[in-house]
Short mmCIF file of C-alpha atoms in Angstrom, two decimals:
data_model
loop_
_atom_site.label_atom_id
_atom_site.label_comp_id
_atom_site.label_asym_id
_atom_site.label_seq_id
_atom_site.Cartn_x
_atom_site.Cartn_y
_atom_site.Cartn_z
CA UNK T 177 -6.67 -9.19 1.86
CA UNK T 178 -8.22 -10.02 4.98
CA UNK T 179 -11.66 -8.24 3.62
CA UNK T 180 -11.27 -10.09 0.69
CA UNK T 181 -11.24 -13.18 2.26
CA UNK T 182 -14.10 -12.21 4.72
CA UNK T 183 -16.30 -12.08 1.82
CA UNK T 184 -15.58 -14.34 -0.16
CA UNK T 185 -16.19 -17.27 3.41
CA UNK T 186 -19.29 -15.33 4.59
CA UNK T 187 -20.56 -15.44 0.58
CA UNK T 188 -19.74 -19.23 0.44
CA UNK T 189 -21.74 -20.05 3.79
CA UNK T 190 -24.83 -18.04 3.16
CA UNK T 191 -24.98 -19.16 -0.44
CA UNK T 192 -25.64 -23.06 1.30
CA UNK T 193 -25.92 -24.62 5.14
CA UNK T 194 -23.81 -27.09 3.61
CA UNK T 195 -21.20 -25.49 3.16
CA UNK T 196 -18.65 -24.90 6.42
CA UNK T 197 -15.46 -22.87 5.49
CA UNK T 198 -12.31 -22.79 8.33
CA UNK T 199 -9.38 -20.92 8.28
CA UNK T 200 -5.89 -22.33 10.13
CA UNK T 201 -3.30 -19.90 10.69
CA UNK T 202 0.38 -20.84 11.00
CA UNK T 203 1.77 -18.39 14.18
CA UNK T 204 5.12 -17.41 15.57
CA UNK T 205 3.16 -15.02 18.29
CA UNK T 206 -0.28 -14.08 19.26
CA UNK T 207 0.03 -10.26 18.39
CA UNK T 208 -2.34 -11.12 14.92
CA UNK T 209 -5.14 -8.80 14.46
CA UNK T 210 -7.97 -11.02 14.89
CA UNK T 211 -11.07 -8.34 14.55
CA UNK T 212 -11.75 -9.29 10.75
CA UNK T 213 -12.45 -12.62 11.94
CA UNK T 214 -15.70 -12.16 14.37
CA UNK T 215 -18.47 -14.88 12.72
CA UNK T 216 -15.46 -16.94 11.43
CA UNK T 217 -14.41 -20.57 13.01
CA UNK T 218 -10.27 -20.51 12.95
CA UNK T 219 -7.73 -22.47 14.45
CA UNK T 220 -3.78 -21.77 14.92
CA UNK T 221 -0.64 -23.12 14.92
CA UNK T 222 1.97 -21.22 17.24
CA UNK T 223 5.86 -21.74 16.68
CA UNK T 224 8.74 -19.50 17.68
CA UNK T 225 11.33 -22.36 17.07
CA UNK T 226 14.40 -20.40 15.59
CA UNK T 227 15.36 -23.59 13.32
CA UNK T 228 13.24 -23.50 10.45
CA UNK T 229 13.15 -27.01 9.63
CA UNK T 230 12.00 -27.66 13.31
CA UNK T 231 9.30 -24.62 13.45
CA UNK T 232 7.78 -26.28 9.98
CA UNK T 233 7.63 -29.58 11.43
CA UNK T 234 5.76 -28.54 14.33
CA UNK T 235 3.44 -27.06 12.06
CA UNK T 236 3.16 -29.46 9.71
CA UNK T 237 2.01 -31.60 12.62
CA UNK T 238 -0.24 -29.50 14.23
CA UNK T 239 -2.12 -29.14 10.56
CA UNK T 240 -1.58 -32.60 10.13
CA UNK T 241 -3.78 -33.49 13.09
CA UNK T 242 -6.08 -30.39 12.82
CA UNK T 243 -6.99 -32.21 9.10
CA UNK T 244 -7.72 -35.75 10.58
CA UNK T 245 -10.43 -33.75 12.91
CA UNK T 246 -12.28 -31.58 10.02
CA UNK T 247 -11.75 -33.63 6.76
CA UNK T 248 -12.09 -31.25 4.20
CA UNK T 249 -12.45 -31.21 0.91
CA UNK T 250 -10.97 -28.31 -0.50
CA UNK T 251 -7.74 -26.59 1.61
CA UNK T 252 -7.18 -23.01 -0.08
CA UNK T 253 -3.49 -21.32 0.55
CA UNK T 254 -3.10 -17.89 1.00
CA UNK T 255 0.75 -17.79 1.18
CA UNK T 256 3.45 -19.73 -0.53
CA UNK T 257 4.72 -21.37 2.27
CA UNK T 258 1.37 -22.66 3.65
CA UNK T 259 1.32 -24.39 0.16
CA UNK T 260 4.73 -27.00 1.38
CA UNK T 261 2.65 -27.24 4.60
CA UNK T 262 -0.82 -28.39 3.19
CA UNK T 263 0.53 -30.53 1.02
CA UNK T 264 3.13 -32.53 3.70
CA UNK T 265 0.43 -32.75 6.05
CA UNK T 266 -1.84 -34.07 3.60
CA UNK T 267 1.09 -36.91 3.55
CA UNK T 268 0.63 -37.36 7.08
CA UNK T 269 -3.23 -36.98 7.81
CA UNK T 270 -3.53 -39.56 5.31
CA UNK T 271 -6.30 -37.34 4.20
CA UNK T 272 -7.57 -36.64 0.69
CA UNK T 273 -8.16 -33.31 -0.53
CA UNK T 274 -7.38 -30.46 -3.31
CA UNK T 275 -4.72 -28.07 -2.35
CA UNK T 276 -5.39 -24.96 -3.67
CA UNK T 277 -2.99 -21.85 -4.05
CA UNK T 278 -4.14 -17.86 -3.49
CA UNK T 279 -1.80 -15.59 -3.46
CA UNK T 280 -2.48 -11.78 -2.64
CA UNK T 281 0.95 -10.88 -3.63
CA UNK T 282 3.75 -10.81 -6.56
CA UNK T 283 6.05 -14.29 -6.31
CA UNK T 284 8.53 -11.93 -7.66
CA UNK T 285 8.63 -10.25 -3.87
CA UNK T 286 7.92 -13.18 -2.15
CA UNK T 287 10.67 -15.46 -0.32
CA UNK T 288 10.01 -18.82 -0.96
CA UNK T 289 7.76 -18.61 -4.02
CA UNK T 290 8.73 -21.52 -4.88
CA UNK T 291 6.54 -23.38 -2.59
CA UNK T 292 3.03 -22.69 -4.90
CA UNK T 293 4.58 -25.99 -6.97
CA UNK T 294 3.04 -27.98 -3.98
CA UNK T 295 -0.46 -26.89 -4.95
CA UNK T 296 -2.43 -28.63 -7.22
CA UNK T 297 -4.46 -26.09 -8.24
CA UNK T 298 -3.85 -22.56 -8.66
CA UNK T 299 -6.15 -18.94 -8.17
CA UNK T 300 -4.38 -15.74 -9.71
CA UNK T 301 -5.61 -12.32 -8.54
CA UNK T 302 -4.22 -10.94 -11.83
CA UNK T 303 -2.78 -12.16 -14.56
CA UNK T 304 0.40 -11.18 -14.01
CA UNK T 305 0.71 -13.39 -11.25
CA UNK T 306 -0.55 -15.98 -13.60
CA UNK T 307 2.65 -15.61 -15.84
CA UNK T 308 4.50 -15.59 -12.33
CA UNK T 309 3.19 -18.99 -11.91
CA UNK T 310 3.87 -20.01 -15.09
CA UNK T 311 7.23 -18.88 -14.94
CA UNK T 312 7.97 -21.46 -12.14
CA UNK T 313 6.51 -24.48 -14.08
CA UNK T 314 2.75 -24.49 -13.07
CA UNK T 315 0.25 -25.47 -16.39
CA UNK T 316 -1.91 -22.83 -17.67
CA UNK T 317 -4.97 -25.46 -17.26
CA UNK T 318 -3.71 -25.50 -13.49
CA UNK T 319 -4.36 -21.90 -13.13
CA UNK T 320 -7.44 -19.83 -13.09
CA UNK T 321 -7.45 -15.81 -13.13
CA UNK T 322 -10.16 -14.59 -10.67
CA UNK T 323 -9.32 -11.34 -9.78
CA UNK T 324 -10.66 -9.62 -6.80
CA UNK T 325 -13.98 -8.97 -5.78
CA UNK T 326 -14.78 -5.07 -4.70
CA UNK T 327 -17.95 -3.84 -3.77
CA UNK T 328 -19.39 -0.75 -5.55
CA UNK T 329 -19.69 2.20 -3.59
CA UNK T 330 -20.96 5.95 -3.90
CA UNK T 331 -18.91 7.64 -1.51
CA UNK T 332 -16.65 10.28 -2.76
CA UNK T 333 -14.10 11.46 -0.84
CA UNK T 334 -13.68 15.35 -1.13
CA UNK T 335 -9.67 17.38 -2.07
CA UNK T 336 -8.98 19.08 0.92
CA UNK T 337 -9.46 23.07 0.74
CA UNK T 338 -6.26 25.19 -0.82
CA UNK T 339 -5.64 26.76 2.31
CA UNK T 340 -5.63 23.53 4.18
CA UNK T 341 -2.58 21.09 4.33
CA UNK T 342 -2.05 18.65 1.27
CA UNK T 343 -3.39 14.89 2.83
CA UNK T 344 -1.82 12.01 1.37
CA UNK T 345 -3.65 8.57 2.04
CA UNK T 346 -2.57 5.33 2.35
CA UNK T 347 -4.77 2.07 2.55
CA UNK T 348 -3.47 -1.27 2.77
CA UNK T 349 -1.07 -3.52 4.28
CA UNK T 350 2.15 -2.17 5.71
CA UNK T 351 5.06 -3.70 4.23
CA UNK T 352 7.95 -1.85 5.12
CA UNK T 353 9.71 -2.69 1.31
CA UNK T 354 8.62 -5.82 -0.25
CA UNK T 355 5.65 -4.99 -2.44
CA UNK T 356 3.92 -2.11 -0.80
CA UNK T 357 7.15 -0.64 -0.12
CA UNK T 358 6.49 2.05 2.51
CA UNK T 359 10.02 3.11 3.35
CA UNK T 360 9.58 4.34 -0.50
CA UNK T 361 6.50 6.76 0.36
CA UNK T 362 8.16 8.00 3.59
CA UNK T 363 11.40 8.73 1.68
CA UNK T 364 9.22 11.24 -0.89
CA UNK T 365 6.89 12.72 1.77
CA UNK T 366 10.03 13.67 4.00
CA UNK T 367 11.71 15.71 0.75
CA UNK T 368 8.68 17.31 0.47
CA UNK T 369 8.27 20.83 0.87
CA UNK T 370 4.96 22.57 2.25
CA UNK T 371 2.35 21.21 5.03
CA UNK T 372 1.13 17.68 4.54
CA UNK T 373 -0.63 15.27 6.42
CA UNK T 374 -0.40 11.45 5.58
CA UNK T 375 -2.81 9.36 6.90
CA UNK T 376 -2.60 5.46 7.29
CA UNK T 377 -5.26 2.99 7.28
CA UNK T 378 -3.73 -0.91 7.51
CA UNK T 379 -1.96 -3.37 9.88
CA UNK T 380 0.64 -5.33 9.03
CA UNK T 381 3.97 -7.42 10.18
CA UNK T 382 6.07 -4.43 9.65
CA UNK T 383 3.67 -1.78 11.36
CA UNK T 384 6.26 -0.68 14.13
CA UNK T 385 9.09 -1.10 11.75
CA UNK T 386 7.38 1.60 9.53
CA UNK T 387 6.48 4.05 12.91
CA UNK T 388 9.94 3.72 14.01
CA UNK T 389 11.11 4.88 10.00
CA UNK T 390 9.45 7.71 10.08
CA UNK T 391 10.15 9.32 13.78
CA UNK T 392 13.91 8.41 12.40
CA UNK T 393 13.06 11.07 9.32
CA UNK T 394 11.12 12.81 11.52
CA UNK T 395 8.10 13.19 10.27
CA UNK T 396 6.22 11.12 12.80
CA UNK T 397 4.09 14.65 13.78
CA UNK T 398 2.97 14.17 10.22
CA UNK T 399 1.33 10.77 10.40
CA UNK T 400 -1.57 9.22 11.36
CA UNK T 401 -1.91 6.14 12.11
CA UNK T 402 -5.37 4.31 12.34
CA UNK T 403 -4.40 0.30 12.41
CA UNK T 404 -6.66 -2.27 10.50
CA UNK T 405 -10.17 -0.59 9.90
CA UNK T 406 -13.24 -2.66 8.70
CA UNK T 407 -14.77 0.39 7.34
CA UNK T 408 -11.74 1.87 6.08
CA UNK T 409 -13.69 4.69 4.17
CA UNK T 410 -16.45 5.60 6.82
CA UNK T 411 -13.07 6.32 8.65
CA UNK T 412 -11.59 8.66 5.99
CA UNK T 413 -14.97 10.76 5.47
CA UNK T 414 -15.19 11.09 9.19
CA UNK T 415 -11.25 12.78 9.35
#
């Protein structure tokens, strides 16, 4: 996701010097990889009020006032939730703007999908999430299937040799269950007989929930863990 959305700023900007794209992150801690975002102008909200209806007020607030000082046009929504947020402080900013949702994952795994309703507009990576949305009430006409963008590459990544140890790769966000569901590639590697190697290329929220999994089916000797790469395949042809 967080190449995805890399691209798709640093694309917008160097298509026009008119164009100035910002990104606003709502925080309960600091511990965020921020690498991906070198050459990108971000701001952040930080609550770790254990009331919910207190921590969304405080961010709702801090938006609120973070959209009187930049104006925008456009506000795009990456998560659900940030959708209830955009469009309350919109409300209180007194500003006017389209509130657009994005969603890199399945509402049908996501607490609170609900929340997209607040958008007025709607980007679907897939059309499956489009029927997702529809499913809660948004129009078609409200909705526009965009996919993702990939750049095409060359590289081909050799099988390891028969006499070497079966390696098992995984690229992506660590999500412990959810929609990646982790635990459920652990649980198979751990049953399975032979030498293997698994090797892990991704950050996530759950990233120590998913280390701590596998030393408890101890298969931690097994893993390798590389955190959020920006050249995640530059890394697998050098291991």
């Amino acid at each position: 996701m967080e190449t995805v959305i890399s691209n798709v700023i640093h694309t917008f900007e160097n298509s026009s010097p008119k164009i100035n794209c910002e990104m606003f992150f709502f925080c309960r801690n600091d511990k965020m990889d921020k690498a991906w975002l070198k050459e990108i102008k971000y701001a952040q909200s930080f609550s770790n009020i254990k009331l919910s209806f207190l921590r969304r007020a405080k961010h709702v607030y801090n938006f609120s006032q973070w959209l009187k000082e930049t104006s925008p046009d456009i506000v795009i929504c990456i998560d659900v939730i940030s959708c209830l947020y955009a469009n309350k402080a919109r409300k209180k900013s007194g500003k006017q703007f389209a509130i657009f949702s994005w969603p890199h994952f399945s509402l049908d795994h996501k607490k609170h999908a609900e929340c997209i309703t607040y958008a007025d507009y709607h980007l679907a990576i897939s059309s499956g999430i489009k029927e997702q949305m529809m499913a809660r009430g948004i129009s078609a006409q409200n909705i526009s299937v965009v996919y993702n963008p990939v750049s095409i590459k060359t590289i081909i990544v050799p099988p390891p040799e028969r006499d070497k140890p079966a390696v098992f790769l995984y690229v992506g966000r660590l999500k412990f269950e959810g929609q990646k569901r982790v635990k459920d590639l652990f649980d198979g590697l751990a049953r399975t007989t032979g030498e293997w190697q698994l090797h892990i290329i991704g950050d996530g929220s759950d990233f120590e929930k998913c280390q701590a999994y596998s030393r408890e089916l101890g298969i931690e000797q097994r893993v390798i863990w590389y955190g959020w790469q920006s050249a995640p395949w530059q890394v697998v042809q050098q291991k």
